[in-house]
CSV table of C-alpha atoms in Angstrom, one decimal:
chain,number,residue,atom,x,y,z
A,1,MET,CA,0.0,0.0,0.3
A,2,SER,CA,1.2,3.2,-0.7
A,3,ARG,CA,2.7,5.4,2.4
A,4,ASN,CA,1.2,8.9,4.0
A,5,THR,CA,4.1,10.7,3.5
A,6,ASP,CA,1.9,14.1,4.9
A,7,GLN,CA,4.2,15.0,8.7
A,8,ASP,CA,1.0,17.1,9.2
A,9,ASN,CA,-1.1,13.9,9.6
A,10,LEU,CA,1.5,12.1,12.5
A,11,ASP,CA,0.1,15.4,14.6
A,12,GLU,CA,3.9,15.3,16.9
A,13,SER,CA,2.6,18.1,18.9
A,14,ASP,CA,0.4,15.8,20.8
A,15,ASN,CA,3.7,13.1,22.3
A,16,PRO,CA,7.1,13.6,22.1
A,17,ALA,CA,9.6,12.6,19.3
A,18,GLU,CA,11.3,9.9,21.2
A,19,ILE,CA,7.7,8.1,21.9
A,20,ASP,CA,7.2,7.8,18.6
A,21,ALA,CA,10.0,6.7,17.3
A,22,ALA,CA,9.8,4.1,19.9
A,23,VAL,CA,6.7,3.0,19.4
A,24,ARG,CA,8.1,2.2,15.6
A,25,SER,CA,11.3,0.6,17.2
A,26,MET,CA,9.4,-1.8,19.1
A,27,LEU,CA,6.9,-2.9,16.7
A,28,ALA,CA,9.8,-3.1,13.6
A,29,ALA,CA,11.8,-4.9,16.2
A,30,GLU,CA,8.7,-7.1,16.6
A,31,LEU,CA,7.4,-7.5,12.7
A,32,ASP,CA,9.8,-6.7,10.9
A,33,PRO,CA,11.3,-10.4,11.4
A,34,GLN,CA,8.1,-11.9,10.0
A,35,ARG,CA,8.3,-10.2,7.0
A,36,GLY,CA,8.5,-12.4,4.2
A,37,ARG,CA,7.2,-16.1,5.9
A,38,ALA,CA,3.7,-15.0,4.3
A,39,ARG,CA,5.1,-15.5,0.8
A,40,ARG,CA,7.5,-18.4,0.8
A,41,ALA,CA,4.9,-20.2,2.9
A,42,PHE,CA,2.3,-18.9,-0.2
A,43,GLU,CA,5.5,-20.4,-3.1
A,44,ARG,CA,5.4,-23.5,-0.7
A,45,HIS,CA,1.6,-24.0,-0.9
A,46,ILE,CA,1.3,-23.8,-4.7
A,47,ALA,CA,4.8,-25.8,-5.2
A,48,SER,CA,3.4,-28.9,-3.3
A,49,GLY,CA,-0.2,-28.7,-5.7
A,50,GLY,CA,-2.5,-26.7,-3.8
A,51,MET,CA,-5.7,-25.4,-5.6
A,52,SER,CA,-7.4,-21.8,-4.9
A,53,SER,CA,-11.0,-22.2,-4.8
A,54,ASN,CA,-10.6,-20.6,-9.1
A,55,ASP,CA,-8.7,-23.9,-9.8
A,56,VAL,CA,-11.7,-26.6,-10.3
A,57,ALA,CA,-13.4,-23.7,-12.6
A,58,MET,CA,-10.9,-22.7,-14.0
A,59,PRO,CA,-11.1,-25.2,-17.0
A,60,ILE,CA,-14.5,-25.1,-17.0
A,61,ARG,CA,-14.2,-21.2,-17.2
A,62,GLN,CA,-11.6,-21.4,-20.1
A,63,GLY,CA,-14.3,-24.1,-22.3
A,64,ARG,CA,-17.0,-21.2,-21.8
A,65,ARG,CA,-14.9,-18.7,-23.0
A,66,HIS,CA,-13.6,-20.8,-25.7
A,67,GLY,CA,-17.1,-21.8,-26.3
A,68,TRP,CA,-18.0,-18.1,-26.7
A,69,PHE,CA,-15.1,-17.3,-28.5
A,70,ILE,CA,-15.7,-20.8,-30.7
A,71,GLY,CA,-19.2,-18.9,-31.1
A,72,ALA,CA,-18.9,-16.1,-32.3
A,73,VAL,CA,-16.4,-17.5,-34.4
A,74,GLY,CA,-19.3,-19.8,-35.9
A,75,LEU,CA,-21.6,-16.8,-35.9
A,76,GLY,CA,-19.1,-14.9,-38.5
A,77,LEU,CA,-18.8,-17.5,-40.3
A,78,ALA,CA,-22.8,-18.3,-40.5
A,79,ALA,CA,-23.2,-14.3,-41.4
A,80,SER,CA,-20.3,-15.1,-44.2
A,81,VAL,CA,-22.4,-17.6,-45.3
A,82,ALA,CA,-25.9,-15.5,-45.8
A,83,GLY,CA,-24.1,-12.8,-47.2
A,84,ALA,CA,-22.6,-15.1,-49.6
A,85,LEU,CA,-26.2,-16.3,-50.7
A,86,LEU,CA,-27.6,-13.2,-50.7
A,87,TRP,CA,-24.3,-12.4,-53.3
A,88,ALA,CA,-25.7,-14.9,-55.3
A,89,LEU,CA,-29.2,-13.6,-55.5
A,90,PRO,CA,-29.6,-12.9,-59.6
A,91,ARG,CA,-28.7,-16.6,-60.2
A,92,LEU,CA,-31.7,-17.8,-58.6
A,93,SER,CA,-33.2,-16.8,-62.0
A,94,GLN,CA,-30.9,-19.6,-63.9
A,95,PRO,CA,-32.1,-22.8,-64.1
A,96,VAL,CA,-30.5,-25.1,-61.7
A,97,SER,CA,-27.2,-27.2,-62.0
A,98,PRO,CA,-28.0,-30.6,-60.8
A,99,SER,CA,-24.7,-30.4,-58.2
A,100,VAL,CA,-26.8,-27.2,-56.4
A,101,ALA,CA,-29.3,-28.7,-53.8
A,102,MET,CA,-32.5,-26.5,-54.4
A,103,PRO,CA,-35.4,-28.6,-53.5
A,104,SER,CA,-38.5,-27.6,-55.5
A,105,HIS,CA,-40.7,-27.1,-51.9
A,106,GLU,CA,-40.3,-26.2,-48.3
A,107,GLN,CA,-38.9,-28.3,-45.9
A,108,GLY,CA,-39.9,-28.7,-42.8
A,109,LEU,CA,-42.2,-26.2,-41.2
A,110,PRO,CA,-41.7,-22.6,-38.8
A,111,GLY,CA,-40.6,-22.7,-35.6
A,112,GLU,CA,-40.4,-26.8,-35.4
A,113,SER,CA,-37.6,-28.5,-33.6
A,114,THR,CA,-35.5,-30.7,-35.1
A,115,LYS,CA,-32.1,-32.9,-34.9
A,116,THR,CA,-29.0,-32.8,-36.8
A,117,PRO,CA,-26.0,-34.4,-36.8
A,118,ALA,CA,-23.3,-32.6,-34.9
A,119,VAL,CA,-21.6,-29.9,-37.7
A,120,MET,CA,-18.1,-29.1,-36.3
A,121,PRO,CA,-15.0,-31.5,-36.1
A,122,ASP,CA,-14.4,-34.1,-34.3
A,123,THR,CA,-11.0,-32.9,-33.4
A,124,LEU,CA,-10.8,-32.2,-29.9
A,125,PRO,CA,-10.7,-28.0,-29.8
A,126,SER,CA,-6.9,-27.0,-30.0
A,127,VAL,CA,-7.1,-25.0,-27.4
A,128,LEU,CA,-8.1,-28.2,-24.8
A,129,ALA,CA,-6.0,-30.4,-26.7
A,130,SER,CA,-3.1,-28.8,-25.9
A,131,ASP,CA,-3.9,-29.2,-22.3
A,132,ASP,CA,-2.8,-32.2,-20.3
A,133,SER,CA,-5.9,-33.1,-19.3
A,134,ARG,CA,-7.1,-36.5,-21.2
A,135,TRP,CA,-10.4,-35.4,-22.6
A,136,THR,CA,-13.2,-37.9,-23.5
A,137,GLU,CA,-16.1,-36.7,-25.3
A,138,ALA,CA,-19.6,-36.9,-23.1
A,139,THR,CA,-22.2,-35.8,-25.7
A,140,SER,CA,-22.9,-34.6,-28.7
A,141,ASP,CA,-25.7,-32.3,-29.6
A,142,VAL,CA,-27.2,-29.1,-32.2
A,143,THR,CA,-31.1,-28.3,-31.8
A,144,THR,CA,-32.3,-26.3,-34.3
A,145,VAL,CA,-35.1,-24.0,-34.8
A,146,LEU,CA,-37.0,-23.1,-38.0
A,147,MET,CA,-36.9,-19.1,-38.2
A,148,PRO,CA,-40.9,-17.9,-39.5
A,149,ALA,CA,-39.8,-17.6,-43.2
A,150,ASP,CA,-40.2,-15.1,-45.6
A,151,THR,CA,-41.2,-14.9,-49.0
A,152,LEU,CA,-39.0,-12.8,-51.3
A,153,VAL,CA,-39.2,-12.3,-55.3
A,154,VAL,CA,-35.6,-12.7,-57.0
A,155,GLU,CA,-35.1,-10.6,-59.7
A,156,GLY,CA,-38.8,-9.4,-59.9
A,157,HIS,CA,-40.1,-12.4,-60.8
A,158,THR,CA,-39.0,-15.0,-59.1
A,159,PRO,CA,-40.4,-15.8,-55.9
A,160,ALA,CA,-38.1,-17.8,-53.0
A,161,ARG,CA,-38.5,-18.8,-49.5
A,162,PHE,CA,-35.9,-16.9,-47.3
A,163,VAL,CA,-35.5,-19.6,-44.7
A,164,ARG,CA,-33.0,-18.7,-41.1
A,165,GLN,CA,-32.1,-21.8,-39.0
A,166,VAL,CA,-31.0,-21.0,-35.9
A,167,GLY,CA,-29.2,-23.6,-33.9
A,168,MET,CA,-27.1,-23.8,-31.1
A,169,GLU,CA,-24.3,-27.0,-31.0
A,170,ARG,CA,-22.7,-28.6,-27.6
A,171,ARG,CA,-20.5,-30.7,-27.1
A,172,GLU,CA,-19.1,-31.7,-23.8
A,173,TRP,CA,-16.2,-33.6,-22.9
A,174,PHE,CA,-14.9,-35.0,-19.6
A,175,ASP,CA,-11.7,-35.3,-17.9
A,176,GLU,CA,-11.6,-38.7,-16.0
A,177,GLN,CA,-8.9,-38.2,-13.4
A,178,ARG,CA,-9.1,-34.3,-12.8
A,179,GLY,CA,-13.2,-35.2,-12.4
A,180,VAL,CA,-13.7,-31.9,-14.7
A,181,ARG,CA,-16.1,-31.4,-17.2
A,182,VAL,CA,-16.0,-29.1,-20.4
A,183,GLU,CA,-18.6,-27.8,-22.8
A,184,ALA,CA,-18.5,-26.0,-25.5
A,185,VAL,CA,-21.3,-24.1,-26.8
A,186,VAL,CA,-21.6,-23.4,-30.4
A,187,PRO,CA,-24.2,-20.6,-31.7
A,188,ARG,CA,-25.5,-21.6,-35.7
A,189,GLU,CA,-27.6,-20.0,-38.0
A,190,GLU,CA,-27.7,-21.4,-41.6
A,191,VAL,CA,-29.5,-19.6,-44.7
A,192,ARG,CA,-31.3,-20.7,-47.2
A,193,LEU,CA,-33.0,-19.2,-50.1
A,194,ILE,CA,-35.4,-21.9,-51.3
A,195,LYS,CA,-37.4,-21.7,-55.3
A,196,LEU,CA,-40.8,-21.8,-54.9
A,197,ASP,CA,-42.9,-23.8,-57.9
A,198,THR,CA,-45.3,-21.2,-59.4
A,199,TYR,CA,-48.3,-22.9,-60.8
B,1,MET,CA,-3.6,10.2,-13.3
B,2,GLY,CA,-1.8,10.5,-9.8
B,3,ASP,CA,0.8,7.9,-8.4
B,4,ALA,CA,-1.7,6.5,-5.3
B,5,ALA,CA,-4.5,5.7,-7.8
B,6,LEU,CA,-1.9,4.4,-10.7
B,7,GLN,CA,-1.1,1.8,-7.6
B,8,GLN,CA,-4.5,1.4,-6.9
B,9,LEU,CA,-5.6,0.4,-10.6
B,10,ARG,CA,-2.5,-1.5,-10.3
B,11,GLN,CA,-3.6,-3.7,-7.4
B,12,GLU,CA,-6.8,-4.1,-8.1
B,13,GLN,CA,-6.0,-5.3,-11.7
B,14,LEU,CA,-3.8,-8.1,-9.6
B,15,VAL,CA,-6.5,-9.3,-8.1
B,16,ALA,CA,-8.8,-9.5,-11.1
B,17,ARG,CA,-5.6,-12.0,-11.9
B,18,SER,CA,-5.3,-13.7,-8.6
B,19,ARG,CA,-9.2,-14.6,-9.2
B,20,ARG,CA,-8.4,-15.9,-12.6
B,21,GLY,CA,-5.3,-18.0,-10.4
B,22,ASP,CA,-2.9,-16.5,-11.2
B,23,ALA,CA,-0.2,-17.2,-8.6
B,24,GLY,CA,2.2,-14.7,-9.7
B,25,ALA,CA,-0.3,-11.6,-9.1
B,26,PHE,CA,-1.6,-13.1,-5.3
B,27,ALA,CA,2.6,-13.2,-4.6
B,28,SER,CA,2.5,-9.4,-5.7
B,29,LEU,CA,-0.8,-8.7,-3.5
B,30,ILE,CA,1.0,-10.5,-0.6
B,31,ASP,CA,3.8,-8.5,-1.5
B,32,ALA,CA,2.2,-5.3,-0.6
B,33,PHE,CA,-0.1,-5.7,1.9
B,34,GLU,CA,2.1,-8.1,4.1
B,35,ARG,CA,2.9,-5.1,6.7
B,36,VAL,CA,-1.0,-3.9,6.7
B,37,ALA,CA,-1.6,-7.7,7.7
B,38,LEU,CA,1.0,-8.0,10.0
B,39,SER,CA,0.3,-4.4,11.9
B,40,VAL,CA,-3.9,-5.9,12.3
B,41,ALA,CA,-2.3,-9.2,13.5
B,42,TYR,CA,-0.5,-8.0,16.0
B,43,SER,CA,-3.0,-5.2,17.0
B,44,VAL,CA,-4.8,-8.5,17.9
B,45,THR,CA,-2.7,-10.8,18.9
B,46,GLY,CA,0.1,-9.0,20.5
B,47,ASP,CA,2.9,-10.9,20.0
B,48,GLY,CA,5.1,-10.6,16.3
B,49,GLN,CA,5.9,-14.2,16.2
B,50,ALA,CA,1.9,-14.7,16.0
B,51,ALA,CA,0.6,-12.3,14.2
B,52,GLY,CA,3.5,-14.0,11.4
B,53,ASP,CA,1.5,-17.1,11.6
B,54,VAL,CA,-1.5,-15.2,11.5
B,55,VAL,CA,-0.7,-13.6,9.0
B,56,GLN,CA,0.2,-16.8,7.2
B,57,ASP,CA,-2.5,-18.3,7.6
B,58,ALA,CA,-4.7,-15.8,6.4
B,59,PHE,CA,-3.1,-15.2,3.3
B,60,LEU,CA,-3.6,-18.7,2.5
B,61,ARG,CA,-6.8,-18.7,3.3
B,62,ALA,CA,-7.3,-14.9,1.2
B,63,TRP,CA,-5.9,-17.5,-1.8
B,64,GLN,CA,-8.9,-19.6,-1.2
B,65,ARG,CA,-12.0,-17.8,-1.0
B,66,ILE,CA,-10.5,-14.8,-3.4
B,67,GLY,CA,-13.4,-15.9,-6.3
B,68,ASP,CA,-16.0,-14.5,-3.3
B,69,LEU,CA,-14.3,-10.9,-3.5
B,70,LYS,CA,-16.8,-9.2,-5.6
B,71,GLU,CA,-15.2,-5.8,-5.5
B,72,SER,CA,-11.7,-5.6,-6.6
B,73,GLU,CA,-11.2,-2.5,-4.4
B,74,ARG,CA,-12.2,-3.8,-1.4
B,75,PHE,CA,-9.2,-6.2,-1.6
B,76,GLY,CA,-7.4,-4.1,1.4
B,77,GLY,CA,-10.2,-4.2,4.0
B,78,TRP,CA,-11.5,-7.7,2.7
B,79,LEU,CA,-8.0,-9.0,3.8
B,80,CYS,CA,-7.6,-7.7,6.6
B,81,GLY,CA,-10.8,-8.8,8.0
B,82,ILE,CA,-9.3,-12.4,7.6
B,83,VAL,CA,-6.8,-11.0,9.7
B,84,ARG,CA,-8.7,-10.3,12.2
B,85,ASN,CA,-10.5,-13.7,13.0
B,86,VAL,CA,-7.5,-15.8,11.7
B,87,ALA,CA,-6.0,-13.2,15.1
B,88,ILE,CA,-9.0,-14.2,17.7
B,89,ASP,CA,-9.2,-17.3,16.6
B,90,ALA,CA,-5.6,-17.9,17.2
B,91,ALA,CA,-5.4,-15.3,20.5
B,92,ARG,CA,-8.2,-17.9,21.9
B,93,ALA,CA,-6.4,-21.3,20.5
B,94,LYS,CA,-3.9,-20.0,22.5
B,95,ALA,CA,-5.5,-19.2,25.8
B,96,VAL,CA,-6.8,-22.8,25.4
B,97,ARG,CA,-3.2,-24.0,25.6
B,98,VAL,CA,-2.1,-21.7,28.5
B,99,ARG,CA,-4.7,-22.8,30.6
B,100,VAL,CA,-4.0,-26.4,30.3
B,101,ALA,CA,-0.1,-26.1,30.1
B,102,ARG,CA,-1.2,-24.1,33.6
B,103,GLU,CA,-3.0,-26.7,34.7
B,104,LEU,CA,-1.0,-29.3,34.1
B,105,HIS,CA,1.5,-27.4,36.0
B,106,GLU,CA,0.1,-27.2,38.7
B,107,GLU,CA,-0.2,-31.2,38.8
B,108,ALA,CA,2.8,-31.8,38.3
B,109,CYS,CA,4.3,-28.9,40.8
B,110,GLY,CA,1.4,-29.1,43.3
B,111,SER,CA,1.9,-25.4,43.0
B,112,GLY,CA,0.8,-21.7,41.8
B,113,PRO,CA,1.1,-20.5,38.3
B,114,PRO,CA,5.0,-20.4,37.1
B,115,GLU,CA,6.1,-16.7,38.1
B,116,THR,CA,6.0,-14.6,34.5
B,117,PRO,CA,2.7,-15.6,32.5
B,118,ASP,CA,4.4,-15.0,29.5
B,119,LEU,CA,5.7,-17.9,26.7
B,120,GLY,CA,7.0,-18.0,23.7
B,121,PRO,CA,8.7,-14.6,21.7
B,122,LEU,CA,7.1,-12.5,24.4
B,123,ASP,CA,10.1,-13.5,26.1
B,124,GLU,CA,12.3,-11.4,24.2
B,125,LEU,CA,11.2,-8.4,25.0
B,126,GLY,CA,12.0,-9.4,28.7
B,127,ARG,CA,15.2,-8.1,27.1
B,128,ARG,CA,14.5,-4.5,26.6
B,129,GLU,CA,12.3,-2.9,28.6
B,130,ASP,CA,12.1,0.1,26.2
B,131,CYS,CA,10.0,-2.7,23.8
B,132,LYS,CA,8.7,-3.6,26.8
B,133,ARG,CA,6.8,-0.8,28.3
B,134,VAL,CA,5.4,0.2,25.0
B,135,ALA,CA,4.5,-3.2,24.3
B,136,GLU,CA,2.3,-2.5,27.7
B,137,ALA,CA,1.5,1.2,26.3
B,138,LEU,CA,-0.8,-1.0,23.7
B,139,ASP,CA,-2.2,-3.7,25.2
B,140,VAL,CA,-4.0,-1.1,27.4
B,141,LEU,CA,-5.7,0.1,23.9
B,142,ASP,CA,-8.5,-1.2,22.7
B,143,GLU,CA,-8.5,-3.6,19.3
B,144,VAL,CA,-9.2,-0.8,17.4
B,145,SER,CA,-7.4,1.7,18.4
B,146,ARG,CA,-4.2,-0.5,18.7
B,147,SER,CA,-5.2,-1.3,15.5
B,148,ALA,CA,-5.0,2.3,14.0
B,149,VAL,CA,-1.9,2.9,15.8
B,150,VAL,CA,-0.1,0.2,14.4
B,151,LEU,CA,-1.0,0.7,11.3
B,152,ARG,CA,-0.1,4.6,11.5
B,153,TYR,CA,2.9,3.7,12.9
B,154,TYR,CA,4.3,0.6,11.2
B,155,GLU,CA,2.6,1.2,7.5
B,156,ASN,CA,2.5,5.1,8.3
B,157,LEU,CA,-0.7,4.9,6.4
B,158,SER,CA,-3.0,8.0,6.9
B,159,SER,CA,-6.4,8.3,8.1
B,160,LYS,CA,-7.9,7.2,5.2
B,161,GLN,CA,-6.2,4.3,3.9
B,162,ILE,CA,-6.4,3.5,7.6
B,163,ALA,CA,-10.5,3.9,7.6
B,164,GLU,CA,-11.0,2.0,4.4
B,165,LEU,CA,-9.7,-1.0,6.0
B,166,LEU,CA,-10.5,-0.9,9.3
B,167,GLY,CA,-13.7,-0.3,8.1
B,168,ILE,CA,-14.7,3.0,10.6
B,169,ALA,CA,-15.0,6.9,9.1
B,170,PRO,CA,-11.7,8.5,8.8
B,171,THR,CA,-13.2,11.1,11.6
B,172,ALA,CA,-13.6,8.4,13.6
B,173,VAL,CA,-9.3,7.1,13.2
B,174,ASP,CA,-8.5,10.9,14.0
B,175,MET,CA,-10.3,10.3,17.5
B,176,ARG,CA,-8.7,7.2,18.0
B,177,LEU,CA,-5.6,8.4,17.0
B,178,MET,CA,-5.4,10.9,19.3
B,179,ARG,CA,-7.2,9.6,22.1
B,180,ALA,CA,-4.1,6.5,21.8
B,181,ARG,CA,-1.1,8.5,21.6
B,182,ARG,CA,-2.5,10.7,24.9
B,183,GLN,CA,-3.1,7.2,26.2
B,184,LEU,CA,1.1,6.2,25.0
B,185,ARG,CA,2.1,9.2,26.5
B,186,GLU,CA,0.7,9.5,30.4
B,187,HIS,CA,1.6,5.3,30.4
B,188,LEU,CA,5.2,5.8,29.1
B,189,GLU,CA,5.9,9.5,30.7
B,190,GLY,CA,4.2,8.5,33.7
B,191,PRO,CA,5.1,6.1,37.1
B,192,GLU,CA,6.6,2.9,36.1
B,193,SER,CA,3.6,0.6,34.9
B,194,PRO,CA,2.5,-2.6,36.1
B,195,ALA,CA,4.5,-5.5,35.2
B,196,CYS,CA,2.4,-6.6,31.8
B,197,ASP,CA,0.3,-9.8,32.9
B,198,GLY,CA,-0.8,-9.8,29.5
B,199,ARG,CA,-4.2,-8.7,30.4
B,200,ARG,CA,-5.8,-6.5,27.5
B,201,SER,CA,-9.1,-4.2,27.6
B,202,GLY,CA,-11.1,-3.4,25.0
B,203,ASP,CA,-12.7,-6.8,22.3
B,204,LEU,CA,-10.4,-9.7,23.0
B,205,LYS,CA,-11.2,-10.4,27.1
B,206,VAL,CA,-8.3,-11.7,29.1
B,207,ARG,CA,-5.4,-13.8,27.0
B,208,TYR,CA,-4.2,-15.1,30.0
B,209,GLU,CA,-6.6,-16.5,33.3
B,210,SER,CA,-5.6,-15.5,36.7
C-alpha cells in the first residue's frame, strides 16, 4: 500500500518525538522479522499443488470462454454464408444445375425443432488439446429451430422462400482423472433461399 | 492519474488476475499487503511471532476464497477482516493452551502458576525494557485503536487508508489516534507501569487467565 508522507497527519505536537520513535522501533523489532514468511508459505503451498477455489472452475471457465470464442467465430462464418447467399440471389433465376441442392418445396415448418447431426469437426478444439488432461467426448448434439420464413421475389419475377435456421451446437468433454467437465456451446445460423414453384 | 490512483489500479488488476487463478499476481499482493496484515494481526495477538503465523494462514485463506471477493477495490479491507478473524481464533486457541499448560504445571508441581505468565516470543521483550513498556502501553488500548496506532506507526498509512481497512470513518480514526497517543504518552511518561500480565482491555478479553 502507498504510505502517507504528510507529516502533519502524525500530529507530533501531541507526543514527543522520542515516544513516536520508541513505538516505531518496538513495532519494527516485533514485525520486521516476520516479513517474507507469508510469501514463502504461499510459494510452498503452490509448489505442493495447492489449489484455490478457482482452480477447479478454471478449465470450465476456459472451456466456456473458448466456447464463446468458437461461437463468435461460428456466428461470423454463418453471417458470411448468409452474405454469400444474398450475393448469389441474381443467380436464382437461372436453371439450377444438378450440383446445387435447391429443393422445390418448403422443408419443415416454422418453429419446428429438429435434431441434426453435429457439424463441428470431431477433433478436440486445439485449446483443449494443448492441455495435459485426457479429454473424452461425453455428449454432442445440435438443436435447431426454423424461424418464420419470408417470401421474397428475386429479380422481379422469381419467388423464393427465405429460410433462416438458428441453432445451438453443444459438445461436452470429460476428464475422468481430474473430474472436470468442459462444455462448448456454439451458436449456429444457416440461411437458405428456396425457390418456389409457381403454378 | 496520480501515483496513488495508479497504484490502486495496479492492485485491482492484480486482484482480478488472482481471481482467475494467477498465483504470481497473488504473490505480488502478498508483498503489497504484508505489512498491513502484520499490523492488524499484531494488534490482536500482541506478539510478533504469532502475528507472523496468523498472516501466513490468512493469506492462504484469502487465496482460497478470493473468488468470493466481488469488488477488487475492497481487497484491503476484505483481507484485514480475514486476518482479524484468524488472529482472534489463534488468540483464543493460545489462551486455551496456556490454561491447559498452567493446569498441567499445577498438577505436576502442586504449586501455583509460574511467576511469569509469558510464554514464547514474548520472552524476548523482557530483554529490551523499552520495547516491553511500549507493548504494555499498547495493551491498554482497545483493539480498534491499537490497530489504528500500529497501522499508522508501522505502515505510516493516512487516516483515510486506515479507515478503509478497518471499516470506520476517517474522522473516527483521527479521534482514536488522538486518544491513543494521549494514553501512550501518559503510560510511557508516567510512573513505572505495572508488569504486563497479558490482560487487554477492549474487544479481546483475557489472554492469560489468573
